[in-house]
XYZ file of C-alpha atoms in Angstrom:
521
model
C 266.414 187.481 47.920
C 265.419 184.504 45.809
C 262.113 185.156 43.963
C 260.855 181.702 44.711
C 261.557 182.141 48.410
C 259.707 185.424 48.349
C 256.632 183.740 46.850
C 256.778 181.015 49.419
C 256.853 183.516 52.266
C 253.968 185.431 50.709
C 251.907 182.231 50.417
C 252.619 181.291 54.012
C 251.582 184.737 55.222
C 248.442 184.565 53.081
C 247.433 181.154 54.576
C 248.012 182.439 58.094
C 245.779 185.429 57.382
C 243.103 183.144 55.943
C 243.330 180.895 59.007
C 242.981 183.897 61.312
C 239.863 185.109 59.562
C 238.436 181.573 59.411
C 238.870 181.202 63.162
C 237.388 184.634 63.701
C 234.340 183.736 61.631
C 234.046 180.358 63.399
C 234.068 182.139 66.725
C 231.258 184.385 65.580
C 229.153 181.759 63.837
C 228.373 178.072 64.309
C 231.457 175.894 63.934
C 231.689 173.015 61.525
C 233.712 171.094 64.128
C 231.318 168.789 66.148
C 233.557 168.681 69.231
C 234.012 172.407 69.258
C 230.289 172.866 68.822
C 229.603 170.499 71.744
C 232.004 172.430 73.980
C 230.331 175.673 72.985
C 226.909 174.252 73.881
C 228.172 172.865 77.199
C 229.485 176.338 78.090
C 226.065 177.765 77.304
C 224.444 175.055 79.466
C 226.789 175.915 82.361
C 226.003 179.584 81.909
C 222.245 178.946 81.878
C 222.548 176.826 85.020
C 224.420 179.638 86.770
C 221.394 181.865 86.186
C 219.057 179.534 88.086
C 218.617 179.656 91.847
C 219.748 175.999 91.977
C 223.218 176.677 90.575
C 224.771 175.798 93.931
C 223.857 172.106 93.423
C 226.529 171.591 90.783
C 229.955 173.044 89.947
C 230.466 172.840 86.146
C 234.189 173.774 86.224
C 235.035 170.671 88.278
C 231.928 168.575 87.405
C 231.182 168.096 91.099
C 227.854 167.688 92.846
C 227.756 169.896 95.904
C 226.576 169.136 99.485
C 223.529 171.389 99.015
C 222.250 168.896 96.440
C 222.519 166.031 98.953
C 220.865 168.160 101.629
C 217.814 168.620 99.367
C 217.486 164.869 98.925
C 218.015 164.251 102.633
C 215.167 166.622 103.558
C 212.856 164.901 101.064
C 213.962 161.473 102.330
C 213.154 162.451 105.919
C 209.612 163.473 104.950
C 208.731 160.472 102.763
C 210.463 157.809 104.885
C 207.282 156.541 106.676
C 205.527 156.115 103.319
C 208.570 154.371 101.862
C 208.552 151.886 104.743
C 204.838 151.229 104.204
C 205.247 150.598 100.480
C 208.283 148.373 100.971
C 206.398 146.333 103.563
C 203.493 145.915 101.111
C 205.077 145.346 97.687
C 201.862 143.870 96.258
C 200.026 146.856 94.765
C 196.808 144.818 94.525
C 196.293 145.458 98.241
C 196.193 149.205 97.632
C 194.178 148.819 94.417
C 191.441 147.023 96.310
C 191.521 149.611 99.099
C 191.177 152.426 96.555
C 188.317 150.658 94.769
C 186.490 150.036 98.064
C 187.076 153.649 99.123
C 185.442 154.901 95.910
C 182.494 152.476 95.889
C 179.021 153.314 97.148
C 177.539 151.483 100.135
C 175.206 149.547 97.842
C 178.175 148.424 95.726
C 180.032 147.224 98.814
C 176.945 145.282 99.862
C 176.528 143.690 96.418
C 180.244 142.853 96.332
C 179.783 140.567 99.336
C 177.254 138.530 97.339
C 180.025 137.511 94.918
C 181.948 135.703 97.665
C 182.522 132.046 96.723
C 181.623 130.705 100.165
C 178.321 132.609 100.189
C 177.399 131.516 96.668
C 178.201 127.902 97.580
C 176.032 128.068 100.701
C 173.119 129.586 98.783
C 173.431 126.916 96.082
C 172.577 124.252 98.673
C 169.077 125.697 98.977
C 168.456 127.622 95.730
C 168.573 126.184 92.185
C 171.741 127.166 90.372
C 169.763 128.639 87.470
C 168.096 131.087 89.878
C 171.462 132.018 91.400
C 172.877 132.682 87.924
C 170.003 135.013 87.075
C 170.360 136.930 90.335
C 174.132 137.316 89.985
C 173.765 138.575 86.414
C 171.329 141.215 87.678
C 173.642 142.182 90.547
C 176.662 142.389 88.240
C 174.717 144.765 86.023
C 173.637 146.921 88.978
C 177.188 146.894 90.378
C 178.718 147.979 87.049
C 176.096 150.657 86.406
C 177.057 152.479 89.605
C 180.509 152.998 88.138
C 179.306 156.019 86.195
C 181.724 158.464 84.565
C 182.117 160.494 87.759
C 182.927 157.500 89.946
C 185.248 156.009 87.328
C 187.187 159.265 86.978
C 187.466 159.663 90.746
C 188.772 156.099 91.110
C 191.217 156.302 88.206
C 192.568 159.682 89.317
C 192.982 158.477 92.888
C 194.904 155.403 91.758
C 197.064 157.528 89.462
C 197.979 159.935 92.266
C 198.691 156.941 94.525
C 200.952 155.370 91.887
C 202.900 158.594 91.387
C 203.360 159.048 95.136
C 204.410 155.425 95.548
C 206.927 155.584 92.686
C 208.390 158.787 94.124
C 208.659 157.365 97.654
C 210.240 154.125 96.480
C 213.073 156.015 94.833
C 216.265 154.880 96.572
C 217.176 158.087 98.426
C 219.349 156.160 100.888
C 221.513 154.671 98.123
C 222.037 158.122 96.622
C 222.829 159.814 99.940
C 225.424 157.187 100.918
C 227.529 158.469 98.037
C 227.814 161.781 99.869
C 228.166 160.277 103.353
C 228.888 156.551 103.706
C 228.055 156.550 107.430
C 224.456 157.667 107.002
C 221.876 155.253 108.512
C 218.783 154.125 106.626
C 215.507 155.697 107.861
C 217.325 157.322 110.795
C 216.959 161.075 111.224
C 218.145 161.862 114.767
C 220.636 164.439 113.494
C 221.401 166.099 110.187
C 224.511 164.503 108.683
C 227.256 166.385 106.898
C 227.745 165.744 103.194
C 230.807 165.899 100.961
C 230.975 167.110 97.384
C 231.504 164.263 94.952
C 232.297 163.564 91.312
C 229.039 164.225 89.469
C 229.409 161.131 87.289
C 228.737 158.984 90.381
C 225.147 160.169 90.576
C 224.342 160.725 86.885
C 222.112 157.651 86.499
C 220.517 158.272 89.909
C 219.612 161.821 88.902
C 218.144 160.657 85.576
C 215.936 158.156 87.436
C 214.891 160.739 90.001
C 213.807 163.308 87.429
C 211.413 160.757 85.866
C 209.563 160.012 89.128
C 209.865 163.566 90.459
C 208.535 165.517 87.493
C 205.538 163.166 87.299
C 204.195 164.508 90.630
C 204.058 168.096 89.377
C 201.048 167.417 87.118
C 198.526 170.080 88.132
C 195.558 167.853 87.251
C 196.316 165.600 90.240
C 194.188 166.030 93.355
C 196.474 165.186 96.264
C 193.678 166.081 98.711
C 191.671 162.981 97.684
C 194.735 160.799 98.163
C 195.439 162.015 101.698
C 191.763 161.575 102.581
C 192.091 157.996 101.350
C 195.139 157.379 103.557
C 193.355 158.837 106.581
C 190.349 156.607 105.951
C 192.202 153.349 105.301
C 195.431 153.751 107.320
C 194.321 156.155 110.066
C 197.073 158.568 109.079
C 198.251 160.725 106.190
C 201.406 158.576 105.791
C 203.083 161.824 104.800
C 202.106 165.229 106.131
C 199.918 166.806 103.459
C 201.595 170.214 104.003
C 205.080 168.733 103.726
C 204.089 166.871 100.583
C 202.794 170.083 99.012
C 206.166 171.689 99.819
C 207.969 168.838 98.087
C 205.751 169.148 95.006
C 206.289 172.908 94.940
C 210.060 172.473 95.245
C 210.180 169.920 92.442
C 207.960 172.149 90.302
C 210.364 175.048 90.829
C 213.334 172.881 89.846
C 211.456 171.598 86.808
C 210.495 175.109 85.698
C 214.099 176.274 86.001
C 215.253 173.280 83.958
C 218.158 172.999 86.427
C 218.325 169.206 86.699
C 218.212 168.713 82.916
C 221.015 171.251 82.548
C 223.063 169.398 85.181
C 222.424 166.038 83.466
C 223.375 167.458 80.066
C 226.583 168.933 81.429
C 227.621 165.819 83.389
C 226.900 163.477 80.486
C 228.324 165.965 77.945
C 225.147 165.370 75.968
C 223.513 168.704 75.047
C 220.683 166.836 73.299
C 219.604 164.835 76.374
C 215.881 164.914 77.145
C 214.027 163.262 80.023
C 211.375 160.745 78.965
C 208.212 161.757 80.806
C 205.794 159.454 78.976
C 202.621 158.696 80.924
C 202.419 154.986 81.789
C 199.303 155.158 83.956
C 197.051 152.093 83.919
C 193.298 151.727 84.394
C 191.966 149.787 87.378
C 188.170 150.020 87.103
C 187.638 148.121 83.866
C 190.045 145.264 84.767
C 188.391 145.102 88.199
C 184.898 144.719 86.704
C 186.193 142.158 84.199
C 187.801 140.141 86.996
C 184.661 140.158 89.139
C 182.634 138.883 86.183
C 185.276 136.281 85.375
C 185.591 135.134 88.992
C 181.840 134.846 89.588
C 181.388 132.953 86.324
C 184.190 130.626 87.359
C 182.535 130.047 90.748
C 179.216 129.270 89.065
C 180.958 127.010 86.557
C 182.680 125.104 89.372
C 179.393 124.671 91.186
C 177.667 123.592 87.990
C 180.393 121.048 87.254
C 180.299 119.810 90.834
C 176.528 119.405 90.673
C 176.784 117.641 87.309
C 179.486 115.359 88.648
C 177.429 114.612 91.749
C 174.336 114.017 89.623
C 176.303 111.854 87.185
C 177.759 109.798 90.043
C 174.303 109.296 91.546
C 172.795 108.293 88.189
C 175.681 105.935 87.429
C 175.160 104.236 90.760
C 171.469 103.738 89.966
C 172.199 102.431 86.467
C 175.275 100.271 86.959
C 175.185 99.538 90.688
C 178.295 97.556 91.562
C 178.924 96.521 87.955
C 182.529 97.130 86.971
C 182.821 99.902 84.340
C 185.162 98.695 81.625
C 187.127 101.660 80.198
C 187.797 102.193 76.526
C 191.341 101.365 75.490
C 192.383 104.389 73.486
C 189.807 107.196 73.510
C 190.584 107.862 77.173
C 191.466 110.575 79.689
C 194.946 109.036 79.946
C 195.839 110.383 76.510
C 194.601 113.843 77.456
C 197.490 114.382 79.871
C 199.896 113.692 76.995
C 198.034 116.078 74.699
C 197.916 118.816 77.353
C 201.693 118.713 77.808
C 202.007 119.387 74.088
C 199.310 122.104 74.286
C 197.071 120.128 71.962
C 193.310 119.632 72.045
C 191.899 116.794 74.157
C 189.334 114.009 73.940
C 186.113 115.641 75.177
C 183.724 112.671 75.418
C 185.848 109.829 76.734
C 183.832 109.512 79.954
C 180.292 109.532 78.480
C 181.390 107.291 75.600
C 182.769 104.812 78.143
C 179.411 104.811 79.943
C 177.592 104.370 76.629
C 179.740 101.397 75.620
C 179.169 99.733 78.986
C 175.431 100.464 78.853
C 175.180 98.918 75.393
C 177.102 95.820 76.512
C 175.591 95.276 79.959
C 172.051 96.503 79.432
C 171.033 96.791 75.771
C 172.590 93.472 74.767
C 171.134 91.739 77.798
C 167.960 93.186 79.329
C 166.653 95.056 76.276
C 167.534 92.079 74.062
C 165.545 89.796 76.400
C 162.588 92.198 76.291
C 162.938 92.478 72.511
C 162.888 88.680 72.100
C 159.745 88.418 74.247
C 157.661 91.435 73.237
C 158.754 92.190 69.665
C 159.535 88.691 68.352
C 156.786 86.791 70.152
C 154.275 89.572 70.651
C 151.212 89.892 68.473
C 151.042 93.540 67.494
C 151.036 95.762 64.467
C 154.451 95.747 62.755
C 154.129 99.458 61.979
C 154.017 100.141 65.740
C 156.890 97.793 66.618
C 159.123 98.858 63.707
C 160.502 102.069 65.348
C 161.479 100.136 68.488
C 162.944 97.332 66.432
C 164.971 99.704 64.250
C 166.212 101.658 67.257
C 167.335 98.456 68.963
C 169.231 97.311 65.862
C 170.898 100.719 65.575
C 172.099 100.462 69.186
C 173.661 97.063 68.511
C 175.338 98.511 65.426
C 176.628 101.498 67.427
C 178.180 99.178 69.994
C 180.284 97.557 67.264
C 181.140 100.948 65.719
C 182.397 102.294 69.063
C 184.725 99.281 69.388
C 186.069 99.860 65.859
C 186.422 103.597 66.520
C 188.384 102.972 69.730
C 190.599 100.434 67.954
C 191.408 102.963 65.193
C 192.955 105.220 67.851
C 195.364 102.514 69.055
C 199.056 103.112 68.356
C 198.859 100.625 65.467
C 195.417 101.841 64.350
C 194.712 104.024 61.323
C 194.352 107.197 63.417
C 196.431 106.318 66.459
C 199.523 105.540 64.365
C 199.252 109.011 62.823
C 199.152 110.596 66.289
C 202.063 108.445 67.487
C 204.212 109.429 64.497
C 203.465 113.147 64.624
C 203.464 113.678 68.417
C 207.277 114.012 68.784
C 207.314 116.581 65.949
C 204.843 119.039 67.472
C 207.546 121.036 69.281
C 209.043 122.263 66.012
C 206.410 121.495 63.374
C 203.148 123.434 63.418
C 201.852 121.218 60.634
C 202.152 118.124 62.864
C 200.247 119.923 65.623
C 197.466 120.885 63.202
C 197.085 117.326 61.898
C 196.849 115.844 65.398
C 194.324 118.498 66.449
C 192.261 117.679 63.375
C 192.310 113.968 64.298
C 191.194 114.867 67.840
C 188.420 117.158 66.555
C 187.152 114.469 64.186
C 187.321 111.880 66.973
C 185.314 114.134 69.297
C 182.735 114.699 66.564
C 182.457 110.956 66.032
C 182.156 110.239 69.757
C 179.464 112.898 70.122
C 177.650 111.427 67.128
C 177.592 107.993 68.794
C 176.143 109.531 71.962
C 173.504 111.629 70.169
C 172.285 108.813 67.938
C 172.170 106.384 70.863
C 170.215 108.838 73.000
C 167.725 109.323 70.174
C 167.306 105.556 69.738
C 166.924 105.002 73.486
C 164.259 107.730 73.594
C 162.378 105.912 70.817
C 162.544 102.661 72.776
C 161.568 104.480 75.966
C 158.521 106.101 74.370
C 157.394 102.756 72.936
C 157.921 101.087 76.311
C 155.755 103.737 77.965
C 152.973 102.939 75.500
C 153.416 99.219 76.117
C 153.221 99.648 79.905
C 150.027 101.698 79.541
C 148.628 99.061 77.171
C 149.502 96.237 79.568
C 147.387 97.642 82.424
C 144.313 98.274 80.237
C 141.437 95.811 80.571
C 141.398 95.470 76.796
C 144.844 95.463 75.150
C 145.138 97.548 71.993
C 148.815 97.339 71.022
C 149.892 93.829 72.103
C 147.149 91.237 71.982
C 148.842 88.335 73.795
C 150.298 89.847 76.990
C 149.135 86.933 79.134
C 150.804 84.426 76.825
C 154.082 86.388 76.878
C 154.252 86.299 80.695
C 155.492 82.722 80.690
C 158.659 83.720 78.790
C 159.739 86.212 81.451
C 161.298 85.330 84.815
C 159.674 88.442 86.362
C 156.222 89.948 85.695
C 156.365 91.705 82.317
C 155.006 94.956 83.662
C 157.716 95.088 86.321
C 160.321 94.084 83.727
C 159.202 96.847 81.320
C 159.058 99.482 84.058
C 162.582 98.578 85.221
C 163.984 98.904 81.695
C 162.100 102.164 81.120
C 163.570 103.668 84.326
C 167.104 102.678 83.348
C 166.692 104.154 79.868
C 165.343 107.367 81.400
C 168.269 107.559 83.818
C 170.835 106.865 81.114
C 169.417 109.543 78.821
C 169.640 111.975 81.761
C 173.262 110.930 82.302
C 174.197 111.583 78.678
C 172.434 114.941 78.698
C 174.618 116.135 81.585
C 177.608 115.733 79.269
C 175.937 117.015 76.113
C 174.829 120.214 77.859
C 178.416 121.251 78.710
């Protein structure tokens, strides 16, 4: 025998022996081969499943789901079917939220809740001052919220949570799953128990994963199902589901969960030994959002009424001030531009309406009637200059403001110093935050300027109004103190001076009221 051949045979025998012992060790200890390790784990999973009392649901050797599994789901489906129909017919959960909230409220809360109705608030506002209504509603909101103490809040939240878990469980698509075992089965029809075939487990893998999530959620021992079925009896005149049957379902699911059978089946079907069901709690609160919405809604109702009253008051005052005089709108600081700004989600011109009224008042009243009075009483009147100076200065400031408003409005034209900037930057706002910021700054500055015109004009009109009041009082005195030559001044007026002064004073008073309705917003 060749020596080299002998060595070769010895080496081959040695390697075979090493391989044998390596395999032996691998069989006794954890393998370094991932696939082999997975197979080993899947065998353990199948073995563990066989030890549970639910092993007849799944056949690991053929990866088939058995008819007994479908029968379990059919029995559950038969029990929850009426509830499923109810929930499908009422997909808007807000209906049930409101029913739960009403069920948990006290009688006094339910009574107060009616006071927040928009129609009732509107009717009351026709007879009671809005300020009084606001005060009363604030008090009632406080009383309403205070009755939601910790006990009532917990009861409400727990009831809604149990409702949500029941609803999610009942809306699971049992029919879709069962059709995979028997395609002739009829939805929500239970006249006879159908026969089911075993099927490839992969067909229901995703369905089983979804079911485990909604099913295991109902086994939480902190849930009081008794309160929920009392709620259904009270609001729907039935339990929807038999309370005893529901307890049997919960107990069955709890038993399956404890045995870990469904997770073992999922792991084996998916060949994923690491699979874990996500049972994160996604429950939401309903009491706090409910209280926030009531407050928001009532404030919105009051705001609408306040705006409506202001608008009505403003319309009435405008009619008294301007009569049938045509109101000439500003050219650029207008509501028309606001629609363009809103589409771009920009700020808007806040004082276009009151500034329009101010400009028209300055043109049609200050420059005409007050000027005529000024020429008669201030220029021709014999009275102390120190007393007439405030009225004179205020009048001159109003004339100056009229010109400044025109210049301000012109600057916002497309070819104006500010308007051209807006025109250039407006198309860029969709992709340039800087352009949006610049335009908003122009709008803010414009609003500040418009408000400044209104405030200064109101102050000057008040000065003129106060002086006029003194002049009217002086006119009717037997011995004049302020103006010495009232009788002489009469000949320069087409109407009696007292009547003329009173008319101007009333219009000033009305216009100041009009401006204050806008400034108080």
